[in-house]
C-alpha atoms as a printed R data frame, in Angstrom:
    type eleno elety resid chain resno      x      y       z
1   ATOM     1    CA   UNK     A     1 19.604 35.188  23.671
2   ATOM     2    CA   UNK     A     2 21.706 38.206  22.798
3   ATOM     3    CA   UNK     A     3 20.376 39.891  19.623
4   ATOM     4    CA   UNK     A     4 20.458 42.852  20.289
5   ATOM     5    CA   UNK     A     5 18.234 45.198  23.239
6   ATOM     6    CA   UNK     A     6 15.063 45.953  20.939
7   ATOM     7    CA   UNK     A     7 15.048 42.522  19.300
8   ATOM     8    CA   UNK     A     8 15.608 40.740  22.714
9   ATOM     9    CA   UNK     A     9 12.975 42.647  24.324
10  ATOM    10    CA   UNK     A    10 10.309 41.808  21.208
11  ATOM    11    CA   UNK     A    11 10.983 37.974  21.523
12  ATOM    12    CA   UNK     A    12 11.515 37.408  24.692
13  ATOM    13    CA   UNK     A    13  8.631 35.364  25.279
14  ATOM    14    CA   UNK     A    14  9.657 33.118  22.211
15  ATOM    15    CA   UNK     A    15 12.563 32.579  23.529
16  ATOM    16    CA   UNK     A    16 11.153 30.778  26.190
17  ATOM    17    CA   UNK     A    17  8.455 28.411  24.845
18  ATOM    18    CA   UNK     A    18  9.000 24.887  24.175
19  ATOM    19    CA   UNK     A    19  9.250 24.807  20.307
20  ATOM    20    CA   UNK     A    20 11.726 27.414  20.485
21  ATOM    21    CA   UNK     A    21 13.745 25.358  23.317
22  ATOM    22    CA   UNK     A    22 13.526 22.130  21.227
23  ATOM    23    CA   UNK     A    23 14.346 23.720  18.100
24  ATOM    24    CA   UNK     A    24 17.879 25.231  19.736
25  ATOM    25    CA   UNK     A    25 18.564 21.934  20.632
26  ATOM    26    CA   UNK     A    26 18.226 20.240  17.588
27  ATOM    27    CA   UNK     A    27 20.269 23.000  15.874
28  ATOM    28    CA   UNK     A    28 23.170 22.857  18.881
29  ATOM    29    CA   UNK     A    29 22.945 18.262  18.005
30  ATOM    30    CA   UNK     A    30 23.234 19.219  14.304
31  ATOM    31    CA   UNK     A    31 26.473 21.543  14.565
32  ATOM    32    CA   UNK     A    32 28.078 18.808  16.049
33  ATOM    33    CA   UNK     A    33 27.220 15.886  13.892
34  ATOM    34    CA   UNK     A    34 26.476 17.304  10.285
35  ATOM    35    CA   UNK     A    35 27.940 20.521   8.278
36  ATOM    36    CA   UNK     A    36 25.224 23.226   8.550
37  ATOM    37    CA   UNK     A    37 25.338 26.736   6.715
38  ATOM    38    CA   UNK     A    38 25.326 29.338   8.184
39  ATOM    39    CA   UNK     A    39 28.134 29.056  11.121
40  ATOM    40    CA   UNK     A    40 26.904 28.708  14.271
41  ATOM    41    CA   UNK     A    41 27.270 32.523  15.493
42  ATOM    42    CA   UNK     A    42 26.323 33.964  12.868
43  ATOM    43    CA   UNK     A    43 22.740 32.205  12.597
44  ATOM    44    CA   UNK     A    44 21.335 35.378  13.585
45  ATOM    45    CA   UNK     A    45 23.454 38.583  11.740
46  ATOM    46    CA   UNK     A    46 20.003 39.534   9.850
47  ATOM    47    CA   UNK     A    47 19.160 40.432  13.508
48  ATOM    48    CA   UNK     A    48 22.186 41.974  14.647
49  ATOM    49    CA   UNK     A    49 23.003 43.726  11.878
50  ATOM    50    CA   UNK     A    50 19.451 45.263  11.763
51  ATOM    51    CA   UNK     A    51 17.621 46.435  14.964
52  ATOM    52    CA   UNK     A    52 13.991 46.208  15.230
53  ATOM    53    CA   UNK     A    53 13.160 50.208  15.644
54  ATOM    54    CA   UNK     A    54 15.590 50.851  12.490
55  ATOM    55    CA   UNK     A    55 14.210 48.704  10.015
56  ATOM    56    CA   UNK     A    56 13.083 50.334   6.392
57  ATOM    57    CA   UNK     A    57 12.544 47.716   4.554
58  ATOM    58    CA   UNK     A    58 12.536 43.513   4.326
59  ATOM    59    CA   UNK     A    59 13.770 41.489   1.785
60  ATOM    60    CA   UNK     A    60 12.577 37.633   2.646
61  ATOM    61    CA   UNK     A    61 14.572 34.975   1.533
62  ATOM    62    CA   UNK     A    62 13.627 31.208   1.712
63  ATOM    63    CA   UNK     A    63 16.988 29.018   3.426
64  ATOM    64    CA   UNK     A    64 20.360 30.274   3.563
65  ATOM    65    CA   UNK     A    65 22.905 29.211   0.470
66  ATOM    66    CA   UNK     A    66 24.014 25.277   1.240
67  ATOM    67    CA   UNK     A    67 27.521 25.638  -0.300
68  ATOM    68    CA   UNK     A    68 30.844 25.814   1.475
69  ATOM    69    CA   UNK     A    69 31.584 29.664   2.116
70  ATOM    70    CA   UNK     A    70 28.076 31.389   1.005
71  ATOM    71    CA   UNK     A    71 25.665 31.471   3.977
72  ATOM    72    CA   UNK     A    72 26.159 34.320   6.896
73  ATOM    73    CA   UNK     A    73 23.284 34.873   8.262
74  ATOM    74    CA   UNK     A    74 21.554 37.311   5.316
75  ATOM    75    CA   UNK     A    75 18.915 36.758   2.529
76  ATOM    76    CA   UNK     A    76 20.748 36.631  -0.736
77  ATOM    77    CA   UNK     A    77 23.859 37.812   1.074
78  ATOM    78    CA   UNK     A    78 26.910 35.748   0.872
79  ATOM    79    CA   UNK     A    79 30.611 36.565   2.216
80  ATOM    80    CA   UNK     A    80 32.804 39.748   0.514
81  ATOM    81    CA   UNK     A    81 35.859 36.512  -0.440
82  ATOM    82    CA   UNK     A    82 33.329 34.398  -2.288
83  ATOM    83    CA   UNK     A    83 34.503 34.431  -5.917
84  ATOM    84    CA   UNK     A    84 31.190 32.873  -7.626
85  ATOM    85    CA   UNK     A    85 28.121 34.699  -6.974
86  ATOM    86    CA   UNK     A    86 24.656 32.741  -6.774
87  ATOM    87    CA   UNK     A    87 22.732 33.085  -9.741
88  ATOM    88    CA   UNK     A    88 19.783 34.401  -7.790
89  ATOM    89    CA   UNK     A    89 22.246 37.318  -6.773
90  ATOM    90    CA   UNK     A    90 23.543 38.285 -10.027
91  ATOM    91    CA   UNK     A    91 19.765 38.574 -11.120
92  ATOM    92    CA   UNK     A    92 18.880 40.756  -8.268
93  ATOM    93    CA   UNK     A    93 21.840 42.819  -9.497
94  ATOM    94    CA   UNK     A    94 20.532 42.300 -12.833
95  ATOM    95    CA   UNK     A    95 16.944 44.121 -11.636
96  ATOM    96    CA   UNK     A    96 18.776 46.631  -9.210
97  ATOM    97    CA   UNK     A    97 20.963 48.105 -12.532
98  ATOM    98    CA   UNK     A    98 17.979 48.343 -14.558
99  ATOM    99    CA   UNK     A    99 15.988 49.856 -11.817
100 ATOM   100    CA   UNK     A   100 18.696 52.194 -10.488
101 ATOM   101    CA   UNK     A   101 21.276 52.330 -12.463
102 ATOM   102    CA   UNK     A   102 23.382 50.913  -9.933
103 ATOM   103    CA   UNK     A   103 26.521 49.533 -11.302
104 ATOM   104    CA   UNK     A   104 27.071 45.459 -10.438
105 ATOM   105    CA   UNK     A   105 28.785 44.748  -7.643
106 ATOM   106    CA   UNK     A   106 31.742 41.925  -8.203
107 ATOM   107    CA   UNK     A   107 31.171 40.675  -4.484
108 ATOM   108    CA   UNK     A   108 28.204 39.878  -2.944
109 ATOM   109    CA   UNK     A   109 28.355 41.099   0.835
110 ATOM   110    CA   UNK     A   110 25.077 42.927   1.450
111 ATOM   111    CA   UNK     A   111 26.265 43.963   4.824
112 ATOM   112    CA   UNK     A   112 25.364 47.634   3.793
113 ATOM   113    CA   UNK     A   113 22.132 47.246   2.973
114 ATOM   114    CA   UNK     A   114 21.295 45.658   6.314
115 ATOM   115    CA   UNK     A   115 23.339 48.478   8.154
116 ATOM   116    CA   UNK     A   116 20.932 51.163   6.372
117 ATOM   117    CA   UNK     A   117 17.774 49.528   7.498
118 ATOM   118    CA   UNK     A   118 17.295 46.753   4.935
119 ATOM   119    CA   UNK     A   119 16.516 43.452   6.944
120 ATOM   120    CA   UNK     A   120 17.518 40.579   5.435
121 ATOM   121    CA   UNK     A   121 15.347 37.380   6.768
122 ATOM   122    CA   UNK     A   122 15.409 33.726   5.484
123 ATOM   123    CA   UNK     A   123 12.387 31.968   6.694
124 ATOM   124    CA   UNK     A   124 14.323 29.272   7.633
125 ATOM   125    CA   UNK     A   125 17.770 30.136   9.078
126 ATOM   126    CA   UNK     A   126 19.820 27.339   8.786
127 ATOM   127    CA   UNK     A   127 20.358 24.127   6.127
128 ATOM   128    CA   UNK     A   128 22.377 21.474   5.815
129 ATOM   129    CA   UNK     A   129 25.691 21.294   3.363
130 ATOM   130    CA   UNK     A   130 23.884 20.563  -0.254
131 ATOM   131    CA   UNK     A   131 20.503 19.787   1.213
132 ATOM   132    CA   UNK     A   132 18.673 22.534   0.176
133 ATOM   133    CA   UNK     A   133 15.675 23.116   2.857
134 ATOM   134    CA   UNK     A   134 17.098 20.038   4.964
135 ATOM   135    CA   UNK     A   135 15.842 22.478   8.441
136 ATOM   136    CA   UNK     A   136 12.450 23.319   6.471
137 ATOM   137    CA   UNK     A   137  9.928 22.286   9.485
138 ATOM   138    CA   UNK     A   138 11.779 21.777  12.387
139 ATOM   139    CA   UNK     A   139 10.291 25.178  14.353
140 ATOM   140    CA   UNK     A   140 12.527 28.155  12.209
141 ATOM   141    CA   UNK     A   141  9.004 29.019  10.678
142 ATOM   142    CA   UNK     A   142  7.269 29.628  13.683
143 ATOM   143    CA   UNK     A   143  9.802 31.952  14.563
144 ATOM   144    CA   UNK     A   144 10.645 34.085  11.405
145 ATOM   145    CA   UNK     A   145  6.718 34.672  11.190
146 ATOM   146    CA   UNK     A   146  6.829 35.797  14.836
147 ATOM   147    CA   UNK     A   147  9.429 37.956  13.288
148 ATOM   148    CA   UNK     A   148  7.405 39.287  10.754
149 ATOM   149    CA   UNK     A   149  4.361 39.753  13.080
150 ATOM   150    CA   UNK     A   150  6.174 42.463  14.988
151 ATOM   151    CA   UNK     A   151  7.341 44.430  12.881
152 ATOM   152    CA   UNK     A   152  4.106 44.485  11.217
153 ATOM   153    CA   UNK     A   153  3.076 46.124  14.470
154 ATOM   154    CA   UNK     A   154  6.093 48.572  14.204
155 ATOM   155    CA   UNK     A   155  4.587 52.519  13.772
156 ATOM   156    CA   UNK     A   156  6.929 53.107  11.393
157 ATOM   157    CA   UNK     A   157  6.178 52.185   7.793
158 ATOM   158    CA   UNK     A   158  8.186 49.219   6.487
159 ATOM   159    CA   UNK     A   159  8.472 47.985   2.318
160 ATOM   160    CA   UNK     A   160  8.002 44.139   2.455
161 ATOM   161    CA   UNK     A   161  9.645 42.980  -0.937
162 ATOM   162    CA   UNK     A   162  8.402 39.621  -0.986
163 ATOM   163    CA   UNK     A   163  9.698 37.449  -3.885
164 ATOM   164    CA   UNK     A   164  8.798 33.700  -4.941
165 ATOM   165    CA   UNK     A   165  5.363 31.705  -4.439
166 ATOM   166    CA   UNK     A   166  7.174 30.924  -0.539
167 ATOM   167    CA   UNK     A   167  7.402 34.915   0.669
168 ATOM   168    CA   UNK     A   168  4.324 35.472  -1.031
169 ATOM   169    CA   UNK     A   169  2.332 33.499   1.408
170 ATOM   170    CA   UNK     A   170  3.621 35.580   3.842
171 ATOM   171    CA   UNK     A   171  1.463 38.648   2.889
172 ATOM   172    CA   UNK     A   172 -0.922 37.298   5.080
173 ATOM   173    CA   UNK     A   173  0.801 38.197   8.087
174 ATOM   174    CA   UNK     A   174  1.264 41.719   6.702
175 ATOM   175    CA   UNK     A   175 -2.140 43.337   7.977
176 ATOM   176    CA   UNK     A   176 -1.085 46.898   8.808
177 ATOM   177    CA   UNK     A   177 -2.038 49.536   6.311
178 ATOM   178    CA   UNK     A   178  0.698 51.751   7.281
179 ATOM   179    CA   UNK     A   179  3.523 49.640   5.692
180 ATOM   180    CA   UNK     A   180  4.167 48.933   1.432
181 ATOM   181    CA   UNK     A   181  3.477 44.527   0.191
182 ATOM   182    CA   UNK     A   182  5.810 44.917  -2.867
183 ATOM   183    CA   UNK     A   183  5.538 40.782  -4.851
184 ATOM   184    CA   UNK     A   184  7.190 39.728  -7.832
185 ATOM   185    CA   UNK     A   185  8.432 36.068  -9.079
186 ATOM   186    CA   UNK     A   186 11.776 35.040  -7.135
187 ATOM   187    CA   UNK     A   187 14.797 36.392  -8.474
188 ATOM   188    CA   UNK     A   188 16.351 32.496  -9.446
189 ATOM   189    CA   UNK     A   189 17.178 31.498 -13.182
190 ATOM   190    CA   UNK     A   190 14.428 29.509 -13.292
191 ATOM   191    CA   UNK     A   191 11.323 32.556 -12.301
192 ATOM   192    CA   UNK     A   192 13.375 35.875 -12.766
193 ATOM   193    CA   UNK     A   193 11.879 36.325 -16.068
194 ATOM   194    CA   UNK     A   194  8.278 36.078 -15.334
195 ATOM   195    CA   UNK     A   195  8.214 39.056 -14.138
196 ATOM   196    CA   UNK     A   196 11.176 39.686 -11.199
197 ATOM   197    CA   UNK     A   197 12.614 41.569 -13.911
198 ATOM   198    CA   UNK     A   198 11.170 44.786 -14.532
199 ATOM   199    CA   UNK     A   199  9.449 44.662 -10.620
200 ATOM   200    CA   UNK     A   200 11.407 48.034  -9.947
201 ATOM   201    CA   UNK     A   201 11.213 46.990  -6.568
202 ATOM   202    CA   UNK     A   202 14.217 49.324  -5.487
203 ATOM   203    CA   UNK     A   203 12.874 52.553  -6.945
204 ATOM   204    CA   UNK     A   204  9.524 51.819  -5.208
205 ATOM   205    CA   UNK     A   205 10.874 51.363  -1.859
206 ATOM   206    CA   UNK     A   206 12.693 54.291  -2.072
207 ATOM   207    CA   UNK     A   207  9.763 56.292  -3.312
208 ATOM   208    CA   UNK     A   208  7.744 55.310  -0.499
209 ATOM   209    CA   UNK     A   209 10.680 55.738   1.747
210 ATOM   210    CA   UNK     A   210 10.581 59.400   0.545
211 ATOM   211    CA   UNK     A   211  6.811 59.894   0.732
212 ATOM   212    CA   UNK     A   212  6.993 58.790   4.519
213 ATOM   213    CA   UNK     A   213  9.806 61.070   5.368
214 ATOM   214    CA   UNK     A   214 12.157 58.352   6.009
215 ATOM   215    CA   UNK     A   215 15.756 58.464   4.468
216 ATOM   216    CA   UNK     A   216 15.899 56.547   1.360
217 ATOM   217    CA   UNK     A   217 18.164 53.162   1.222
218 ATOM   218    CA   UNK     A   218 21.403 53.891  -1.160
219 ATOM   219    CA   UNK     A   219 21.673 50.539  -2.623
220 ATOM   220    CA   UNK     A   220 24.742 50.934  -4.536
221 ATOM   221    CA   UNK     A   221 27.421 48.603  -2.618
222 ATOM   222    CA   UNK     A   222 30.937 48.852  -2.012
């Protein structure tokens, strides 16, 4: 695997056991037989885009978007040409304006973010066209809480914004004191308003960005 040097170095050893093995195989049969979201190389951009040593903060995201055109590899991110955000984004853009200020973005690349520090992880990191949570199972699990287990070890402090019942669960892998468990309902039509709006997750990230030293994220997009 080529992630990058720090990532590639932390997962090594996953790389190389069995479930991991199977599961790339699986993935490599179902590329050629079914449509899957994301495409194939870009599977891992919450990776690339965000090394291991530079991460700030980690927004966890369930499966990537099933439609044509959405999914690239980021929670909640879909491409700059997509002319119909997701609801889900519009509401975290929704939260971020209230929080912030921030004006709304009209496209829904979070590429920046993930540049600054922000990693953006599904727990599952690929799906099948309109199956929502069609790859739930097969071994992606195993390896995004792997994920999440180092950088829990990382020195650094790290905000875990952790929205929806799913990400919740995942507090429990989140044992260092050093780091910030922010959890509110998932930002989707159908939970944002018991209680994702209002969280002021942004503004507390930042603030604890600040209070550690560590160069706040500047969430406003372009």
């Amino acid at each position: 695997m080529i992630l990058n040097k720090n990532w590639d170095n932390a997962l090594k050893d996953e790389f190389e056991k069995g479930y991991f093995k199977d599961l790339m195989k699986k993935i490599e049969d179902e590329y050629s037989t079914e449509i899957i979201h994301p495409d194939k190389d870009e599977i891992f951009n919450a990776y690339k885009y965000t090394d291991l040593n530079e991460i700030k903060a980690v927004i966890l995201g369930q499966d990537p978007y099933h439609g044509p055109g959405q999914a690239h590899g980021l929670s909640f991110s879909v491409k700059r040409d997509l002319k119909k955000l997701p609801p889900s984004l519009k509401n975290i853009y929704k939260e971020l304006y209230n929080d912030l200020n921030v004006p709304i973005c009209d496209h829904g690349e979070l590429i920046s973010w993930a540049k600054q520090g922000v990693f953006l992880l599904n727990t599952v990191l690929t799906v099948k066209e309109h199956k929502a949570a069609s790859h739930a199972g097969i071994g992606w699990e195993v390896f995004t809480d792997k994920t999440i287990e180092i950088i829990n070890e990382n020195d650094k402090p790290v905000v875990f914004m952790l929205w929806g019942n799913d990400a919740g669960k995942k507090e429990a892998l989140i044992t260092s004191k050093r780091h910030l468990v922010l959890k509110a309902p998932h930002p989707s039509p159908l939970a944002a308003y018991r209680g994702f709006f209002g969280c002021g997750h942004f503004g507390k990230c930042n603030q604890f960005l600040r209070d550690n030293n560590i160069t706040e994220i500047d969430w406003k997009l372009k």
